[in-house]
Short mmCIF file of C-alpha atoms and ligand atoms in Angstrom, two decimals:
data_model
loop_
_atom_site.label_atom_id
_atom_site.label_comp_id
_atom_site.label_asym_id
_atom_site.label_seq_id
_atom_site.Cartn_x
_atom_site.Cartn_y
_atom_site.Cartn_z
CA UNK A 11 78.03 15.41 -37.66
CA UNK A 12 81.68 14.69 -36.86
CA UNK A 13 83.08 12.98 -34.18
CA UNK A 14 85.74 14.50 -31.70
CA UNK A 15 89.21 14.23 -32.25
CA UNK A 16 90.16 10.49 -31.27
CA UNK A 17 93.42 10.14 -29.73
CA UNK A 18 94.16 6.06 -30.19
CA UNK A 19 96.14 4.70 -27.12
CA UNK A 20 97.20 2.59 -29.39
CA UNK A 21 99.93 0.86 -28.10
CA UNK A 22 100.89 0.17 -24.09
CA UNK A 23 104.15 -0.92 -23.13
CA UNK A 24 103.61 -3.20 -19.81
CA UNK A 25 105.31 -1.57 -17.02
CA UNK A 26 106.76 -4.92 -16.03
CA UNK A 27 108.95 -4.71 -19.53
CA UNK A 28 109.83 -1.10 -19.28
CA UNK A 29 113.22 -1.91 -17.97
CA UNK A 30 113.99 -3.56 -21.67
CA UNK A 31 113.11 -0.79 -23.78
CA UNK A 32 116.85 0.59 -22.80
CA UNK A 33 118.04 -2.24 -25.26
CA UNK A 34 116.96 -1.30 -28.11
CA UNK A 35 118.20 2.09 -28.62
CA UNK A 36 120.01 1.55 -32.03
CA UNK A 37 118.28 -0.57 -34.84
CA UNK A 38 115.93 -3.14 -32.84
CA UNK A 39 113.66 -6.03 -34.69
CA UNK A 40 110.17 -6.86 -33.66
CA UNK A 41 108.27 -10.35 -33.21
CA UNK A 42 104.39 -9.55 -33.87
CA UNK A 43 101.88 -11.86 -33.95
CA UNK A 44 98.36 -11.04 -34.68
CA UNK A 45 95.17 -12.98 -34.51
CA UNK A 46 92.03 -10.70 -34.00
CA UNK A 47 89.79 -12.27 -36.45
CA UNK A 48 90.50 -15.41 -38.36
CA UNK A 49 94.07 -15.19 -40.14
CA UNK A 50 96.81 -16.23 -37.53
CA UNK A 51 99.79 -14.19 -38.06
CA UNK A 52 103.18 -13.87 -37.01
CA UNK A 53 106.16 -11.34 -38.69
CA UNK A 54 109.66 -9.97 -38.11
CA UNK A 55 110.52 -6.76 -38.80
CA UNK A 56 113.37 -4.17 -38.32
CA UNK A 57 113.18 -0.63 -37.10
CA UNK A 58 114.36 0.02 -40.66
CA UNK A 59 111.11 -0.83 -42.28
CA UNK A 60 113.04 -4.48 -43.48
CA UNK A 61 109.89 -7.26 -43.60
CA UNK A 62 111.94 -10.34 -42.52
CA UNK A 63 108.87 -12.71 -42.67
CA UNK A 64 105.29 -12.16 -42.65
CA UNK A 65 103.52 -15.76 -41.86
CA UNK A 66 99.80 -15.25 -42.53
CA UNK A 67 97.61 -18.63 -41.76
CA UNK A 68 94.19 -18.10 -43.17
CA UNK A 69 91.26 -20.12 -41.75
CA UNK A 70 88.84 -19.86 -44.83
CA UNK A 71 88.39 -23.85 -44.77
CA UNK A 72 86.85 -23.44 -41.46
CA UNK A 73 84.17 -20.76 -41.84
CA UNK A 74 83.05 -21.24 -45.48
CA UNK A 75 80.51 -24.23 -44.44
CA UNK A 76 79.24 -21.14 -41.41
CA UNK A 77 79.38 -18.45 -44.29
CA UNK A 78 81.11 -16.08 -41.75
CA UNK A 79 83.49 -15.91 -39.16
CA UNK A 80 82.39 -19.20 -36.08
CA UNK A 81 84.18 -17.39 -33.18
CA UNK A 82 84.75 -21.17 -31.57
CA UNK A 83 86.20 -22.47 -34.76
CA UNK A 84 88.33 -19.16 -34.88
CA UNK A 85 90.00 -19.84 -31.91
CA UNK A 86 90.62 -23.72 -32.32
CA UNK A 87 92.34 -22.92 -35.32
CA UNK A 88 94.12 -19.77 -33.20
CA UNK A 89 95.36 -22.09 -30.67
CA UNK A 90 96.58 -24.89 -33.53
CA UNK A 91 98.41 -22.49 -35.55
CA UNK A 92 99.52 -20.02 -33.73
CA UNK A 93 103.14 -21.96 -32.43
CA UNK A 94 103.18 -23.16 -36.11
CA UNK A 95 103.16 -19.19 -37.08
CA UNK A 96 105.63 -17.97 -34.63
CA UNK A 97 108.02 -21.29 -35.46
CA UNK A 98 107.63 -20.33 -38.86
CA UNK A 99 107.93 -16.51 -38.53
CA UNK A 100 111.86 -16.86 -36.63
CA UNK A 101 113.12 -19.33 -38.84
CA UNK A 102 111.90 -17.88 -42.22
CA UNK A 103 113.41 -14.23 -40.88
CA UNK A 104 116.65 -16.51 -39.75
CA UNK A 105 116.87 -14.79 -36.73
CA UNK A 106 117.74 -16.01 -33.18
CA UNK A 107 114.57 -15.30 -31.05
CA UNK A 108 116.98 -15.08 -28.07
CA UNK A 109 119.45 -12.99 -29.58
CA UNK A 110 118.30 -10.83 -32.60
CA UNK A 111 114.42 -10.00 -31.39
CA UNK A 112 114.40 -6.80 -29.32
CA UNK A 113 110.62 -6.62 -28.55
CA UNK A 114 107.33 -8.35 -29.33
CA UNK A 115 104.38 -6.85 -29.91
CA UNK A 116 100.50 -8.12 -30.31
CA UNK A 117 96.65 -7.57 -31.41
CA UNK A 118 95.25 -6.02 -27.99
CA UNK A 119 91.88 -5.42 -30.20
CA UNK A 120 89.39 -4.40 -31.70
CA UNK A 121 88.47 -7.87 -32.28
CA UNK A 122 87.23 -11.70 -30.92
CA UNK A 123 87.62 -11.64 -27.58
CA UNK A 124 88.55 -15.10 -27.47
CA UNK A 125 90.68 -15.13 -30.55
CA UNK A 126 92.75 -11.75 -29.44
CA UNK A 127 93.77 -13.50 -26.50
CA UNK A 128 95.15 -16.30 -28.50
CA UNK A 129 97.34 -13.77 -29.57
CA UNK A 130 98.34 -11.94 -26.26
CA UNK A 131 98.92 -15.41 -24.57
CA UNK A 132 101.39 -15.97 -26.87
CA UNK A 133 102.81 -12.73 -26.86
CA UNK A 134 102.72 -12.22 -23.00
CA UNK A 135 104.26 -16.00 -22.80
CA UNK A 136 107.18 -14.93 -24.43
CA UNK A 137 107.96 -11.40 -23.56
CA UNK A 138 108.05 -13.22 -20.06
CA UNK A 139 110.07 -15.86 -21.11
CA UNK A 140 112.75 -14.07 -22.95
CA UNK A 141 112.86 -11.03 -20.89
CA UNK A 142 111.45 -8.76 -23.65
CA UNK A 143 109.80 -5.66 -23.99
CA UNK A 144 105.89 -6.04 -24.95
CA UNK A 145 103.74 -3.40 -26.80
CA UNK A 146 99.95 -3.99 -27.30
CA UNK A 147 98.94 -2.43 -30.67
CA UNK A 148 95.78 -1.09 -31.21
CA UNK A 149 94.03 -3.45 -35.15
CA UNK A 150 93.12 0.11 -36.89
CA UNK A 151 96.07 2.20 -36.04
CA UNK A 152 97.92 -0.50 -37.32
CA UNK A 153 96.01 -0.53 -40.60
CA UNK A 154 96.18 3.09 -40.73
CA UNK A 155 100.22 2.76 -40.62
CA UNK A 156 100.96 0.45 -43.23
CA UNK A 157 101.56 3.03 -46.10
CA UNK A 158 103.93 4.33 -44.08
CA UNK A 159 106.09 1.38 -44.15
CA UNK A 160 105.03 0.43 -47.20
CA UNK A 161 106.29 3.83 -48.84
CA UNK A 162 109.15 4.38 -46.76
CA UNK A 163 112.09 6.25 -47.88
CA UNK A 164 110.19 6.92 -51.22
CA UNK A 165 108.74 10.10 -52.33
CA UNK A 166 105.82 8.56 -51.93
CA UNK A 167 106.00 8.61 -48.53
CA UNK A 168 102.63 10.53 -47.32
CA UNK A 169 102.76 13.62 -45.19
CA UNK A 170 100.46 14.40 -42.27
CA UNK A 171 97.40 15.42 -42.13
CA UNK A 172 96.49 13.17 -44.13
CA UNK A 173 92.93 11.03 -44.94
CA UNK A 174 92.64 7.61 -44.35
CA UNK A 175 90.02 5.04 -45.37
CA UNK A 176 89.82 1.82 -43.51
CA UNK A 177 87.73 -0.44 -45.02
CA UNK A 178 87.81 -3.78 -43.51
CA UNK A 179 85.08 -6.49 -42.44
CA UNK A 180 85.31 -4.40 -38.60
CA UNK A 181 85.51 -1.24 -39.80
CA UNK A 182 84.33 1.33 -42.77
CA UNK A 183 85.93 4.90 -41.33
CA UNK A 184 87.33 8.25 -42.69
CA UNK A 185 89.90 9.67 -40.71
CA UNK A 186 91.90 12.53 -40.53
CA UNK A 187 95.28 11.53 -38.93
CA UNK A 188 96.79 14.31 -37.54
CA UNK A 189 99.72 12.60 -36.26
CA UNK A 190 101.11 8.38 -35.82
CA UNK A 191 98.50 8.91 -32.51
CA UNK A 192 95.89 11.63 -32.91
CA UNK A 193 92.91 10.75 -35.65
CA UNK A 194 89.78 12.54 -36.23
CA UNK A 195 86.68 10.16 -37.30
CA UNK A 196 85.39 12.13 -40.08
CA UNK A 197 82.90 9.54 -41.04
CA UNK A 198 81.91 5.95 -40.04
CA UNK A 199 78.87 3.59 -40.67
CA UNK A 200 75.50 3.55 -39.42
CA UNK A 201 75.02 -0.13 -39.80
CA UNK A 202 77.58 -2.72 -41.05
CA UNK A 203 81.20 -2.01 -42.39
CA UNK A 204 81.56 -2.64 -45.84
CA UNK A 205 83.76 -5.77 -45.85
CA UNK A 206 80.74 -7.78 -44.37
CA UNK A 207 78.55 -6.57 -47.43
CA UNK A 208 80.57 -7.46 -49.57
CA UNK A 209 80.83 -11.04 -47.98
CA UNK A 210 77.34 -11.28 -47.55
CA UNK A 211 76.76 -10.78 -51.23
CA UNK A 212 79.51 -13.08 -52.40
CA UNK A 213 77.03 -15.29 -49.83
CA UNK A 214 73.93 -14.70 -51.71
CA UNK A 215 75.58 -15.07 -54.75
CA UNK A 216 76.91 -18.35 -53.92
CA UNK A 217 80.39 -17.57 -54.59
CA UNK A 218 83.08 -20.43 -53.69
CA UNK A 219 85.37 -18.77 -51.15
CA UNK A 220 88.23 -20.47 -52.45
CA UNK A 221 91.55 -19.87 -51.02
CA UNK A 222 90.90 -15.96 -51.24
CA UNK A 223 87.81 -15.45 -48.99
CA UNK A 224 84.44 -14.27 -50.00
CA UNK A 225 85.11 -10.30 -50.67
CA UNK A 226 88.35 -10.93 -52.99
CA UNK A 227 85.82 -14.06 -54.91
CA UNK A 228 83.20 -11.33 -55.42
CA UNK A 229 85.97 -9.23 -56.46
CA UNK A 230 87.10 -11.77 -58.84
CA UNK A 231 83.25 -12.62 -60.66
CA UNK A 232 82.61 -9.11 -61.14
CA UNK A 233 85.66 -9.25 -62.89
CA UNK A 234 85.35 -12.45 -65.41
CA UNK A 235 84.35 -11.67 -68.68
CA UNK A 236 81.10 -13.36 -70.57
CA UNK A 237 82.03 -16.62 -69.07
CA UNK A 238 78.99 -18.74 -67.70
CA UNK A 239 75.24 -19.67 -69.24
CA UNK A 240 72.80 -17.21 -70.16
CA UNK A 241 72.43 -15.02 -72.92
CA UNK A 242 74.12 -10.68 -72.08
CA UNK A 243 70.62 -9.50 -72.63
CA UNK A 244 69.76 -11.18 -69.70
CA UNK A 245 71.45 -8.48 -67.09
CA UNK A 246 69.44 -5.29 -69.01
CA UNK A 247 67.21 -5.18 -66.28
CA UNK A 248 69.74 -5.46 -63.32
CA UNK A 249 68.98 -1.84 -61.66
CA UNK A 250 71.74 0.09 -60.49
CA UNK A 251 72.78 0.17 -56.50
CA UNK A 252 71.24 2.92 -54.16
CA UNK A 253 73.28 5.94 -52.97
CA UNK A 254 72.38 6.15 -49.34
CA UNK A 255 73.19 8.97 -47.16
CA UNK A 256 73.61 11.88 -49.79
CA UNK A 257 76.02 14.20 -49.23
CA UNK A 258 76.27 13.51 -45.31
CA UNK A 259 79.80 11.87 -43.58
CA UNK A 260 77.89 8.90 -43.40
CA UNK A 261 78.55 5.16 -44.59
CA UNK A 262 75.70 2.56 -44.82
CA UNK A 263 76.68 -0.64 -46.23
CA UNK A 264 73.38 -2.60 -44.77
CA UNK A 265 71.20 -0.65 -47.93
CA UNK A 266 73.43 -2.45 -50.29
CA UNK A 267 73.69 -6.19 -49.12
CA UNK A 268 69.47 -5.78 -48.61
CA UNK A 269 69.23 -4.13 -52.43
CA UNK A 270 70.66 -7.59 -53.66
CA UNK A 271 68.77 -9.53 -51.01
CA UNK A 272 65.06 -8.05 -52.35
CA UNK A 273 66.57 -8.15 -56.18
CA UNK A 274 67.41 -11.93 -55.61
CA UNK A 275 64.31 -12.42 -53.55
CA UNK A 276 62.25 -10.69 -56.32
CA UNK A 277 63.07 -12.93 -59.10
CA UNK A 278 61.84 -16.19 -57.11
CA UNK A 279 65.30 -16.92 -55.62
CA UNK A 280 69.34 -17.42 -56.64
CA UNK A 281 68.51 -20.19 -58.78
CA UNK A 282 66.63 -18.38 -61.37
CA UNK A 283 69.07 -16.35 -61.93
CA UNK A 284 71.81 -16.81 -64.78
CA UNK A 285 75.66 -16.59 -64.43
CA UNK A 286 75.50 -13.02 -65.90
CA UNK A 287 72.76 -11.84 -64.42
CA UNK A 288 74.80 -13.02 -60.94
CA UNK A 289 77.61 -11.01 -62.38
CA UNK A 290 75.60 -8.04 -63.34
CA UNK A 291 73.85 -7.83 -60.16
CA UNK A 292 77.41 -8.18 -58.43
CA UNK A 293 78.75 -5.50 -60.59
CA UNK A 294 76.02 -3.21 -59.65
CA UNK A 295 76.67 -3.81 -55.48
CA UNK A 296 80.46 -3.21 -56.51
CA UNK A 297 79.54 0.02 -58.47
CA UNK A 298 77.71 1.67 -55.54
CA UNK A 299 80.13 0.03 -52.89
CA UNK A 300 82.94 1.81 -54.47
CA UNK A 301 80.51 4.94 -55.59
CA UNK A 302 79.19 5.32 -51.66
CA UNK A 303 83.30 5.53 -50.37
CA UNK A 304 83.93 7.93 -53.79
CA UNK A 305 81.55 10.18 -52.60
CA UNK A 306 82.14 10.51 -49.02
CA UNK A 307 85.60 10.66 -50.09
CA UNK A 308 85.32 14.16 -51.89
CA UNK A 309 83.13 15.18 -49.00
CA UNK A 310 85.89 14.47 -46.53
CA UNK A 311 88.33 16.49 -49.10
CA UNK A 312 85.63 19.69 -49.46
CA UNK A 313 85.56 19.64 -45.43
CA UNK A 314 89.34 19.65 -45.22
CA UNK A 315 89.38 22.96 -47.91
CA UNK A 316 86.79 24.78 -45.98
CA UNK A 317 89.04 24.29 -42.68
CA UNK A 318 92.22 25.30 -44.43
CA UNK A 319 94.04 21.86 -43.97
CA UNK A 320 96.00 20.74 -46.43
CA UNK A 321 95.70 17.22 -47.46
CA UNK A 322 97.92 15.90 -50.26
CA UNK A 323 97.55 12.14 -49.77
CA UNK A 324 94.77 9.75 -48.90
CA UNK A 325 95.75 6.22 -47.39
CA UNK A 326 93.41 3.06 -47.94
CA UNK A 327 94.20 0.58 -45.78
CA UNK A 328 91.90 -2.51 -44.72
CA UNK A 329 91.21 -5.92 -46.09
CA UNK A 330 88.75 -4.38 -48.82
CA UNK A 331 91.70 -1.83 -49.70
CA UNK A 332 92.73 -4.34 -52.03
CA UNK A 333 90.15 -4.32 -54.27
CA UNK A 334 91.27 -3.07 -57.79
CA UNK A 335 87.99 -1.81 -59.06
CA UNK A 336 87.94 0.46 -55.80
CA UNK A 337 90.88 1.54 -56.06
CA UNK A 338 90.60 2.61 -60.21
CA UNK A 339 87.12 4.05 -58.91
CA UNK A 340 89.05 6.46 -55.98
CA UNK A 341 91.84 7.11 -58.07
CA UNK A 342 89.54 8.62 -61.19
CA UNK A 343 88.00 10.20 -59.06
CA UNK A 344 90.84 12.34 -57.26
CA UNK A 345 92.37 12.79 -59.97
CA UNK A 346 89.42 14.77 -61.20
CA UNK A 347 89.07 16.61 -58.07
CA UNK A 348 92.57 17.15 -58.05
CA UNK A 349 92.31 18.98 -61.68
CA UNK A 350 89.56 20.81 -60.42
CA UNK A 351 91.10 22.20 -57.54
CA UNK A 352 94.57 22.78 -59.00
CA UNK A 353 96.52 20.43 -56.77
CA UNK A 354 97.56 16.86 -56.75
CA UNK A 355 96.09 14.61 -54.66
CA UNK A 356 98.15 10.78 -54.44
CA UNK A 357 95.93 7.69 -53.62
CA UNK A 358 98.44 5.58 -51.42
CA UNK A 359 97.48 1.76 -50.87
CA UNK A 360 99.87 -1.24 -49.15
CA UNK A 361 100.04 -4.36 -51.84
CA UNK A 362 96.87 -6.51 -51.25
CA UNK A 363 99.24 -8.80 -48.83
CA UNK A 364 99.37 -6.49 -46.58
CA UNK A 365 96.16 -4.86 -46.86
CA UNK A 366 94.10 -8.09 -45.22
CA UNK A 367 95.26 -9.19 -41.78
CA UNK A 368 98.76 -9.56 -40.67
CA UNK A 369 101.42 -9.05 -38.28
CA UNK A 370 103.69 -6.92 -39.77
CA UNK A 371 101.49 -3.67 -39.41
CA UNK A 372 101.45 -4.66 -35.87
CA UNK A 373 105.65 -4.87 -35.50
CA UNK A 374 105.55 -1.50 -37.31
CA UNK A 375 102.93 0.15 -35.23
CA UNK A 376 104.68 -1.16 -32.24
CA UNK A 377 107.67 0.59 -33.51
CA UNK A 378 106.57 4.04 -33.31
CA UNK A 379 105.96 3.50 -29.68
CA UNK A 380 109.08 1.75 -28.99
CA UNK A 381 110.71 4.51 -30.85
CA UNK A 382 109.19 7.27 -28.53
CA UNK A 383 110.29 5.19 -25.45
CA UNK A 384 113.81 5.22 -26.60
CA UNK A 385 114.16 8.49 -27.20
O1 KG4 B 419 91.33 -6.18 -42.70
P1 KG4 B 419 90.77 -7.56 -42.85
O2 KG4 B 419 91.68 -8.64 -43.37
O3 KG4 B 419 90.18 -8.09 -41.50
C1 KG4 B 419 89.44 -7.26 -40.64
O4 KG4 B 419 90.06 -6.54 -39.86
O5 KG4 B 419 88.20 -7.28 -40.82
O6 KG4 B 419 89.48 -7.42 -43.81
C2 KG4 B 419 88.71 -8.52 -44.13
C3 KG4 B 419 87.56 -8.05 -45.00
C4 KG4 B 419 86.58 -9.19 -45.30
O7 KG4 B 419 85.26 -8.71 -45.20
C5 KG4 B 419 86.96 -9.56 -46.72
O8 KG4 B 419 85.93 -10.20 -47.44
C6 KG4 B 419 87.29 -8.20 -47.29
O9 KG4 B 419 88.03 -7.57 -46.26
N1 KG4 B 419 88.08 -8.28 -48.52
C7 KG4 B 419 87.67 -7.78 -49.71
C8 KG4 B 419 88.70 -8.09 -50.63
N2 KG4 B 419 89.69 -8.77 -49.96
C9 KG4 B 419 89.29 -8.87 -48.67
N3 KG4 B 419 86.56 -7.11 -50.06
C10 KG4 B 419 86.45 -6.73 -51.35
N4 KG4 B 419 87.38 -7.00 -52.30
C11 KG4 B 419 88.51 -7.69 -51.99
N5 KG4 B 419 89.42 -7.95 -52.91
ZN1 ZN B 420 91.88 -5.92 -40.16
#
């Protein structure tokens, strides 16, 4: 069943910083810092789409030995790194915080409590201090913007309505954005978003984390090639990843970690497993990961036809958005659909740096909104 039309406030300007906005009517440049999970991040960027630094301090060190996110640990290492990340931030974008930044703009959630206010405390602190305007962003819009910076000026560039597909460790949705502001949940999940299955699994498969995190070292196994103990015949009998919810706007990412959990738990435990039977049952989560957001995908697409909207773009944004082996799966797939139905239909994705967390979709979300103030 779909959801009403969601209009995201995303972004507030404090009324107590109105007054500024009337700065920045020509080209203006945006301090963001962003810390609603556990990468502490801090960015400048111009109204002109110009990245000046994007400081991104990931905590993986700290949460590998919890095997997920320790909210307390989160914001320790919020509160250490966060002046580190704004120090960094102005004086890799050589800017004069007093003089060059125009705004500043912050995480106002979905996210930790405790770790988003890291974030806003810093923000607040210094919109206060400097006598700057200060625009709360709302963590999906901002996800669901990035293209749009990331393609601007090119013909790339995609043109509303459009679909969108976050697919994060908070989130697994389909939207239709209608506009920078209005978005229309056309699905979501049931149970848990598929970033957290696919660290869960990298958990069960005893992945190291590394410096990349537990979905991109999943990533990275499934990808290796013959390399470990254990002869291929070994993986024949891997079975294949359900398909849950059928042909409803439905995710469910919960029936995939559990199909590993009862394979592993079937075979006596993790250890009596081989390296390539590891990899093959990874493979196989991967497979209907990407298989479960393919199909909902041309679902979305088939709804859009019936209601006469046009949709010439989809937009994957999200932490998991920068998974290759997704994004091959989506784009084979619309490019079939697109044969089918006689039109072209362009898979747009930000580079996997700014896919994860970070604080330059939040300076360009803020922008929009700083834009319509100044108008
Ligand atoms: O957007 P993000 O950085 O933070 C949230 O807002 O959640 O997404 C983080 C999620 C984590 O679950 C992480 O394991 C997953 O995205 N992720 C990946 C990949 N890179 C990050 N999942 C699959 N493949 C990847 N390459
Ligand atoms: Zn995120």
């Amino acid at each position: 069943m779909l959801r009403p039309l969601l209009s995201l406030p995303s972004t507030k300007l404090l009324p107590a910083q109105r007054a500024g906005v009337s700065l920045i009517r020509r080209q203006f440049t945006v301090l963001a810092v962003e810390s609603s999970a556990d990468d502490t991040c801090a960015a400048v960027v111009r109204s002109d789409g110009q990245i000046l630094s994007n400081v991104v301090i990931k905590q993986f060190d700290l949460h590998e030995r919890y095997g997920g996110i320790h909210p307390v640990a989160a914001i320790e290492g919020h509160q250490r790194n966060m002046p580190l990340a704004v120090q960094r931030a102005i004086r890799e974008a050589q800017v004069d915080i007093v003089k060059d930044i125009s705004g500043i703009a912050f995480t106002r959630g979905p996210g930790i409590g405790g770790c988003l206010s890291v974030g806003s405390n810093a923000a607040k602190t210094l919109a206060a201090a400097l006598n700057k305007p200060l625009v709360g962003v709302h963590h999906m819009q901002a996800h669901a913007l990035t293209p749009l910076l990331t393609t601007l000026n090119s013909p790339d560039t995609p043109k509303f309505p459009f679909l969108t597909l976050l697919v994060s460790g908070g989130h697994t949705l389909l939207l239709l954005a209608a506009s920078h502001k209005d978005f229309r949940i056309l699905a979501t999940t049931v149970d848990e978003s598929i970033g957290r299955s696919f660290d869960k699994v990298s958990r069960m498969l005893q992945l190291p984390w590394s410096k990349f995190g537990p979905g991109a070292a999943l990533e990275d196994f499934c990808a290796q090639n013959g390399s470990g103990s254990g002869p291929n015949e070994d993986v024949a009998h891997i079975p294949a990843a359900p398909t849950p919810m059928r042909k409803k706007l439905s995710f469910s990412y919960a029936a995939l970690h559990s199909f590993v959990e009862r394979y592993i738990h079937s075979q006596g435990g993790i250890d009596n497993l081989s390296i390539p039977q590891r990899r093959a049952l990874g493979r196989s989560f991967q497979t209907g990961a990407a298989a479960q957001l393919e199909e909902k995908l041309l679902l979305a697409l088939e709804w859009c036809e019936k209601k006469n909207i046009v949709v010439e773009h989809v937009v994957m944004s999200g932490g998991v958005a920068s998974n290759q082996f997704i994004r091959r799966t989506l784009q084979a797939a619309l490019a079939i659909y697109g044969g089918e139905n006689g039109h072209t239909i362009n898979l747009i994705y930000p580079p996997p740096s700014l896919c994860t967390d970070n604080a330059v979709m939040i300076a360009w979300a803020s922008m929009t909104r700083f834009l319509e103030l100044t108008q």
